[in-house]
CSV table of C-alpha atoms in Angstrom, one decimal:
chain,number,residue,atom,x,y,z
B,1,ALA,CA,-5.7,-55.5,-145.9
B,2,GLY,CA,-3.5,-53.5,-148.4
B,3,SER,CA,-4.2,-55.9,-151.3
B,4,TRP,CA,-6.2,-55.4,-154.5
B,5,THR,CA,-9.2,-57.7,-155.3
B,6,GLU,CA,-10.8,-58.1,-158.7
B,7,ILE,CA,-14.6,-58.1,-158.5
B,8,GLN,CA,-17.6,-57.8,-160.8
B,9,ALA,CA,-18.9,-54.4,-161.7
B,10,SER,CA,-22.3,-55.3,-160.1
B,11,GLU,CA,-20.5,-55.8,-156.7
B,12,LEU,CA,-19.1,-52.2,-156.6
B,13,VAL,CA,-20.4,-50.1,-153.7
B,14,LEU,CA,-20.0,-46.4,-152.9
B,15,GLY,CA,-16.6,-45.6,-151.5
B,16,ASP,CA,-14.7,-48.4,-153.3
B,17,VAL,CA,-11.2,-47.4,-154.6
B,18,ILE,CA,-10.7,-48.5,-158.2
B,19,ALA,CA,-7.5,-48.9,-160.2
B,20,VAL,CA,-8.5,-47.9,-163.7
B,21,ASP,CA,-7.3,-49.8,-166.7
B,22,ASP,CA,-6.8,-48.2,-170.1
B,23,GLY,CA,-7.1,-49.5,-173.6
B,24,SER,CA,-10.7,-48.3,-174.2
B,25,ALA,CA,-11.9,-50.0,-171.0
B,26,LYS,CA,-15.4,-49.0,-170.0
B,27,LEU,CA,-15.7,-47.3,-166.5
B,28,PRO,CA,-18.0,-49.3,-164.3
B,29,CYS,CA,-19.2,-46.4,-162.1
B,30,ASP,CA,-19.1,-42.7,-161.6
B,31,GLY,CA,-16.1,-41.6,-159.5
B,32,ILE,CA,-13.6,-39.0,-158.5
B,33,VAL,CA,-10.0,-39.3,-159.6
B,34,ILE,CA,-7.8,-39.2,-156.4
B,35,GLU,CA,-4.4,-40.2,-157.8
B,36,GLY,CA,-2.9,-40.1,-161.3
B,37,SER,CA,-4.8,-38.9,-164.4
B,38,LEU,CA,-7.2,-40.3,-167.0
B,39,VAL,CA,-7.9,-39.6,-170.6
B,40,VAL,CA,-11.4,-40.6,-171.4
B,41,ASN,CA,-13.8,-40.6,-174.4
B,42,GLU,CA,-17.2,-39.2,-173.2
B,43,SER,CA,-18.9,-39.4,-176.6
B,44,MET,CA,-21.6,-41.7,-175.2
B,45,LEU,CA,-22.7,-38.9,-172.9
B,46,THR,CA,-21.9,-35.7,-174.7
B,47,GLY,CA,-21.7,-36.7,-178.3
B,48,GLU,CA,-18.2,-35.2,-178.6
B,49,PRO,CA,-15.5,-37.8,-179.6
B,50,MET,CA,-12.6,-35.5,-178.4
B,51,PRO,CA,-10.5,-37.1,-175.6
B,52,VAL,CA,-11.0,-35.4,-172.2
B,53,GLN,CA,-8.4,-35.4,-169.5
B,54,LYS,CA,-9.4,-36.0,-165.9
B,55,MET,CA,-7.1,-34.7,-163.1
B,56,PRO,CA,-6.9,-35.7,-159.4
B,57,VAL,CA,-8.5,-33.7,-156.7
B,58,GLU,CA,-6.1,-31.4,-154.9
B,59,ASN,CA,-5.0,-32.7,-151.5
B,60,SER,CA,-6.3,-29.7,-149.6
B,61,SER,CA,-9.1,-29.0,-147.1
B,62,HIS,CA,-10.4,-26.2,-149.4
B,63,ALA,CA,-10.3,-28.3,-152.6
B,64,THR,CA,-13.5,-28.5,-154.6
B,65,VAL,CA,-14.7,-31.2,-157.0
B,66,SER,CA,-15.3,-30.1,-160.6
B,67,LYS,CA,-16.0,-31.8,-163.9
B,68,LYS,CA,-12.3,-32.2,-164.5
B,69,ASN,CA,-12.1,-34.5,-161.5
B,70,LEU,CA,-15.2,-36.6,-162.3
B,71,ALA,CA,-15.2,-39.7,-164.5
B,72,TYR,CA,-18.5,-41.2,-165.6
B,73,ALA,CA,-19.7,-44.8,-166.0
B,74,GLY,CA,-19.8,-46.1,-169.6
B,75,THR,CA,-17.1,-43.7,-170.9
B,76,SER,CA,-14.0,-45.3,-172.4
B,77,CYS,CA,-10.7,-44.9,-170.7
B,78,LEU,CA,-8.1,-44.2,-173.4
B,79,GLN,CA,-5.1,-43.7,-171.0
B,80,SER,CA,-4.6,-44.3,-167.3
B,81,THR,CA,-1.4,-43.1,-165.6
B,82,GLY,CA,-0.7,-43.1,-161.9
B,83,PRO,CA,1.4,-44.3,-159.0
B,84,HIS,CA,-0.1,-47.8,-158.6
B,85,GLU,CA,1.4,-50.0,-161.3
B,86,GLY,CA,1.1,-47.1,-163.7
B,87,LYS,CA,-2.7,-46.9,-163.2
B,88,ALA,CA,-4.9,-44.0,-161.9
B,89,LEU,CA,-7.0,-44.4,-158.8
B,90,MET,CA,-10.6,-43.2,-158.4
B,91,ILE,CA,-13.2,-43.6,-155.7
B,92,ALA,CA,-16.7,-44.7,-156.6
B,93,THR,CA,-19.4,-42.0,-156.0
B,94,ALA,CA,-22.4,-43.5,-157.9
B,95,VAL,CA,-23.2,-47.0,-159.1
B,96,GLY,CA,-26.0,-48.6,-161.1
B,97,ALA,CA,-29.0,-46.4,-161.8
B,98,LEU,CA,-27.6,-43.5,-159.7
B,99,THR,CA,-24.8,-42.9,-162.3
B,100,THR,CA,-25.1,-40.2,-165.0
B,101,ARG,CA,-25.7,-42.9,-167.6
B,102,GLY,CA,-28.4,-44.5,-165.4
B,103,GLN,CA,-30.1,-41.1,-165.1
B,104,LEU,CA,-30.2,-40.8,-168.9
B,105,VAL,CA,-31.8,-44.2,-169.2
B,106,ARG,CA,-34.4,-43.2,-166.6
B,107,MET,CA,-35.2,-40.0,-168.5
B,108,VAL,CA,-35.8,-42.1,-171.7
B,109,LEU,CA,-38.0,-44.8,-169.9
B,110,PHE,CA,-39.8,-42.3,-167.6
B,111,PRO,CA,-40.0,-38.9,-169.3
B,112,THR,CA,-41.1,-35.9,-167.3
B,113,SER,CA,-44.6,-34.8,-167.8
B,114,VAL,CA,-45.1,-31.9,-170.2
B,115,ARG,CA,-48.0,-29.4,-169.8
B,116,PHE,CA,-50.1,-28.9,-172.9
B,117,LYS,CA,-52.7,-26.3,-173.6
B,118,TYR,CA,-55.0,-29.3,-174.2
B,119,ASN,CA,-54.8,-30.3,-170.6
B,120,ASP,CA,-54.6,-26.8,-169.2
B,121,GLN,CA,-57.9,-25.7,-170.9
B,122,LEU,CA,-59.9,-28.7,-169.7
B,123,PRO,CA,-61.0,-26.8,-166.5
B,124,LYS,CA,-62.4,-24.0,-168.7
B,125,VAL,CA,-64.4,-26.6,-170.6
B,126,TYR,CA,-65.9,-27.9,-167.4
B,127,MET,CA,-66.6,-24.4,-166.3
B,128,ILE,CA,-68.6,-23.7,-169.5
B,129,LEU,CA,-70.5,-27.0,-168.9
B,130,CYS,CA,-71.3,-26.0,-165.4
B,131,ILE,CA,-72.7,-22.6,-166.6
B,132,TYR,CA,-74.8,-24.4,-169.2
B,133,MET,CA,-76.1,-26.8,-166.5
B,134,VAL,CA,-77.1,-24.0,-164.2
B,135,PHE,CA,-78.8,-22.1,-167.1
B,136,LEU,CA,-80.9,-25.2,-168.0
B,137,THR,CA,-81.7,-26.0,-164.4
B,138,ALA,CA,-82.9,-22.5,-163.8
B,139,ILE,CA,-85.2,-22.8,-166.8
B,140,TYR,CA,-86.7,-26.1,-165.7
B,141,VAL,CA,-87.5,-24.9,-162.2
B,142,SER,CA,-88.8,-21.5,-163.3
B,143,PRO,CA,-92.4,-20.7,-164.1
B,144,LEU,CA,-91.3,-20.4,-167.8
B,145,MET,CA,-91.5,-24.2,-168.1
B,146,ASP,CA,-94.3,-25.9,-166.2
B,147,LEU,CA,-94.2,-29.7,-166.6
B,148,ASN,CA,-97.2,-30.1,-164.3
B,149,SER,CA,-95.3,-32.6,-162.2
B,150,TRP,CA,-92.5,-32.2,-159.8
B,151,ILE,CA,-91.3,-35.7,-160.7
B,152,ALA,CA,-90.9,-34.7,-164.3
B,153,THR,CA,-89.1,-31.6,-163.2
B,154,TYR,CA,-86.8,-33.6,-161.0
B,155,LEU,CA,-86.0,-36.1,-163.7
B,156,MET,CA,-85.2,-33.3,-166.2
B,157,VAL,CA,-82.9,-31.5,-163.8
B,158,LEU,CA,-81.1,-34.8,-162.9
B,159,ASN,CA,-80.8,-35.7,-166.6
B,160,THR,CA,-79.3,-32.2,-167.3
B,161,ILE,CA,-76.7,-32.6,-164.5
B,162,ALA,CA,-75.7,-36.1,-165.8
B,163,MET,CA,-75.5,-34.8,-169.3
B,164,CYS,CA,-73.3,-31.8,-168.5
B,165,LEU,CA,-71.1,-33.2,-165.8
B,166,SER,CA,-70.8,-36.8,-166.7
B,167,PRO,CA,-68.4,-38.6,-164.3
B,168,MET,CA,-67.4,-40.9,-167.1
B,169,LEU,CA,-66.0,-38.0,-169.3
B,170,PRO,CA,-62.4,-38.2,-168.0
B,171,VAL,CA,-62.5,-42.0,-168.2
B,172,SER,CA,-63.8,-41.8,-171.7
B,173,MET,CA,-61.0,-39.5,-172.7
B,174,VAL,CA,-58.3,-41.8,-171.2
B,175,MET,CA,-59.9,-44.8,-172.8
B,176,GLY,CA,-59.9,-43.2,-176.2
B,177,GLN,CA,-56.2,-42.3,-175.9
B,178,SER,CA,-55.4,-45.8,-174.7
B,179,VAL,CA,-57.2,-47.4,-177.6
B,180,THR,CA,-55.5,-45.0,-180.0
B,181,ALA,CA,-52.0,-45.9,-178.6
B,182,SER,CA,-52.8,-49.6,-178.9
B,183,ARG,CA,-54.0,-49.2,-182.5
B,184,LEU,CA,-50.8,-47.3,-183.4
B,185,GLU,CA,-48.6,-50.0,-182.0
B,186,LYS,CA,-50.5,-52.9,-183.6
B,187,GLU,CA,-51.1,-51.4,-187.0
B,188,HIS,CA,-48.1,-49.1,-187.5
B,189,GLN,CA,-45.5,-50.3,-185.0
B,190,ILE,CA,-45.4,-46.9,-183.3
B,191,GLY,CA,-45.0,-47.0,-179.5
B,192,CYS,CA,-46.2,-44.2,-177.4
B,193,LEU,CA,-45.1,-43.8,-173.8
B,194,GLN,CA,-47.5,-41.0,-173.0
B,195,PRO,CA,-50.9,-41.5,-174.7
B,196,GLY,CA,-52.0,-38.1,-173.5
B,197,ARG,CA,-49.8,-36.5,-176.2
B,198,ILE,CA,-51.7,-38.3,-179.0
B,199,PRO,CA,-54.5,-35.6,-179.3
B,200,ILE,CA,-51.8,-33.0,-179.7
B,201,ALA,CA,-50.3,-34.7,-182.7
B,202,GLY,CA,-53.2,-33.5,-184.9
B,203,LYS,CA,-52.0,-29.9,-184.5
B,204,ILE,CA,-48.4,-30.6,-185.5
B,205,SER,CA,-47.5,-28.9,-188.7
B,206,HIS,CA,-43.6,-29.3,-188.7
B,207,MET,CA,-41.5,-32.0,-187.2
B,208,VAL,CA,-37.7,-31.6,-186.7
B,209,PHE,CA,-35.3,-34.5,-186.1
B,210,ASP,CA,-31.8,-34.2,-184.7
B,211,LYS,CA,-29.1,-36.9,-185.0
B,212,THR,CA,-28.2,-38.1,-181.5
B,213,GLY,CA,-24.6,-37.5,-180.6
B,214,THR,CA,-24.2,-40.7,-178.6
B,215,ILE,CA,-23.4,-42.7,-181.7
B,216,THR,CA,-20.5,-40.3,-182.6
B,217,LYS,CA,-17.2,-42.2,-182.9
B,218,ASP,CA,-13.7,-41.0,-183.4
B,219,GLY,CA,-12.5,-42.5,-186.6
B,220,MET,CA,-13.8,-45.4,-188.8
B,221,ASP,CA,-13.8,-49.2,-188.4
B,222,PHE,CA,-11.8,-51.4,-190.7
B,223,ASP,CA,-14.6,-53.5,-192.0
B,224,ALA,CA,-13.3,-55.4,-195.1
B,225,VAL,CA,-10.6,-55.6,-197.7
B,226,VAL,CA,-10.7,-56.5,-201.4
B,227,ALA,CA,-7.6,-57.6,-203.1
B,228,VAL,CA,-6.8,-56.8,-206.8
B,229,GLU,CA,-5.6,-59.8,-208.8
B,230,GLY,CA,-4.9,-59.5,-212.5
B,231,ALA,CA,-6.3,-56.0,-212.8
B,232,CYS,CA,-9.6,-57.3,-211.4
B,233,PHE,CA,-11.1,-57.1,-207.9
B,234,GLY,CA,-11.0,-60.4,-206.0
B,235,ALA,CA,-13.2,-61.7,-203.3
B,236,GLN,CA,-14.0,-59.5,-200.3
B,237,THR,CA,-12.6,-60.5,-197.0
B,238,GLN,CA,-14.9,-59.4,-194.1
B,239,PHE,CA,-13.5,-58.8,-190.6
B,240,GLU,CA,-15.1,-59.0,-187.2
B,241,LEU,CA,-15.7,-55.5,-185.7
B,242,ASP,CA,-15.8,-56.8,-182.1
B,243,GLU,CA,-13.0,-55.7,-179.9
B,244,SER,CA,-12.7,-59.0,-178.1
B,245,GLU,CA,-9.6,-61.2,-178.2
B,246,ASN,CA,-11.6,-64.0,-179.9
B,247,ALA,CA,-12.5,-61.6,-182.8
B,248,ALA,CA,-8.9,-60.5,-183.1
B,249,ALA,CA,-7.8,-64.1,-183.4
B,250,VAL,CA,-10.4,-64.7,-186.1
B,251,ASN,CA,-9.3,-61.7,-188.0
B,252,MET,CA,-5.7,-62.7,-187.9
B,253,GLU,CA,-6.6,-66.1,-189.3
B,254,LYS,CA,-8.6,-64.5,-192.1
B,255,VAL,CA,-5.7,-62.3,-193.0
B,256,ARG,CA,-3.3,-65.3,-193.2
B,257,ALA,CA,-5.8,-67.4,-195.2
B,258,ALA,CA,-7.4,-65.0,-197.6
B,259,VAL,CA,-5.3,-61.8,-198.0
B,260,PRO,CA,-2.4,-61.9,-200.4
B,261,ALA,CA,1.1,-61.3,-199.0
B,262,ARG,CA,1.6,-57.9,-200.7
B,263,LEU,CA,-1.7,-56.6,-199.4
B,264,ARG,CA,-0.9,-57.9,-195.9
B,265,HIS,CA,2.3,-55.8,-195.9
B,266,ALA,CA,0.2,-52.8,-196.9
B,267,LEU,CA,-2.3,-53.5,-194.0
B,268,ALA,CA,0.6,-53.8,-191.6
B,269,SER,CA,1.9,-50.4,-192.4
B,270,CYS,CA,-1.6,-48.7,-192.4
B,271,HIS,CA,-2.2,-46.8,-189.2
B,272,THR,CA,-5.5,-45.1,-189.9
B,273,ASP,CA,-8.4,-45.0,-192.3
B,274,THR,CA,-9.3,-41.8,-194.3
B,275,ARG,CA,-12.2,-41.3,-196.5
B,276,ASN,CA,-11.1,-39.8,-199.8
B,277,THR,CA,-13.4,-38.1,-202.4
B,278,ARG,CA,-13.4,-39.7,-205.8
B,279,TYR,CA,-12.8,-37.5,-208.8
B,280,ASP,CA,-13.8,-38.9,-212.2
B,281,ASP,CA,-11.8,-37.8,-215.3
B,282,HIS,CA,-13.9,-36.2,-218.0
């Protein structure tokens, strides 16, 4: 009792108190900040790379929890300050698929059904078929058409009912959509989660695409460097973009082995990357 234990993120349960590390650490669950404060990057949820500050809930019986007190799983913690060894404390309120990130994944894998006019107008089609069936049946049993045999009349009425109200009509429509979805995936590598939307695609005249905001990142990665030797570009030195300690050690070794000393000094004094527009002299 009274001691901290380091566990795997998969072992977290609701109500656990977590000491949050900073340094772009990913939060393992949704939680409420109870002590200290956090500065997080919520770009993977909102698309906005601006840092967001999270404050603790007020110690009051009338306190309410708002977005400024909630930290979400998958967001990066840029700064954590608090009373416990300089770290903020938060209590887990959602884990796994119950987190905000888990709900986003579920929305992608299992999208909500959308009502189309194509599906809404099917009852009207069946109604028209029923009226057509009643009209033909009335003609067959009326004196206007005498088949001289009640068996022939019975067979004609039965054939009309089977033709107009075929029980295989819904199955045929679903089968056609399934075959179309399978053909799209095999021949064109286009996956369709809801084959019922395929018949609607024929009526599409305009298609609009929007860049997802979840890939937005604050700043650029330092990918490679090319030294200039004797007024000519030398070989390109490629760096590892992974943020692990092993990648950092590999990059340091590449700098020592392949980057000239003067360029190393320039890299050591460089604190950020900026994209400049090139202007050619005419």
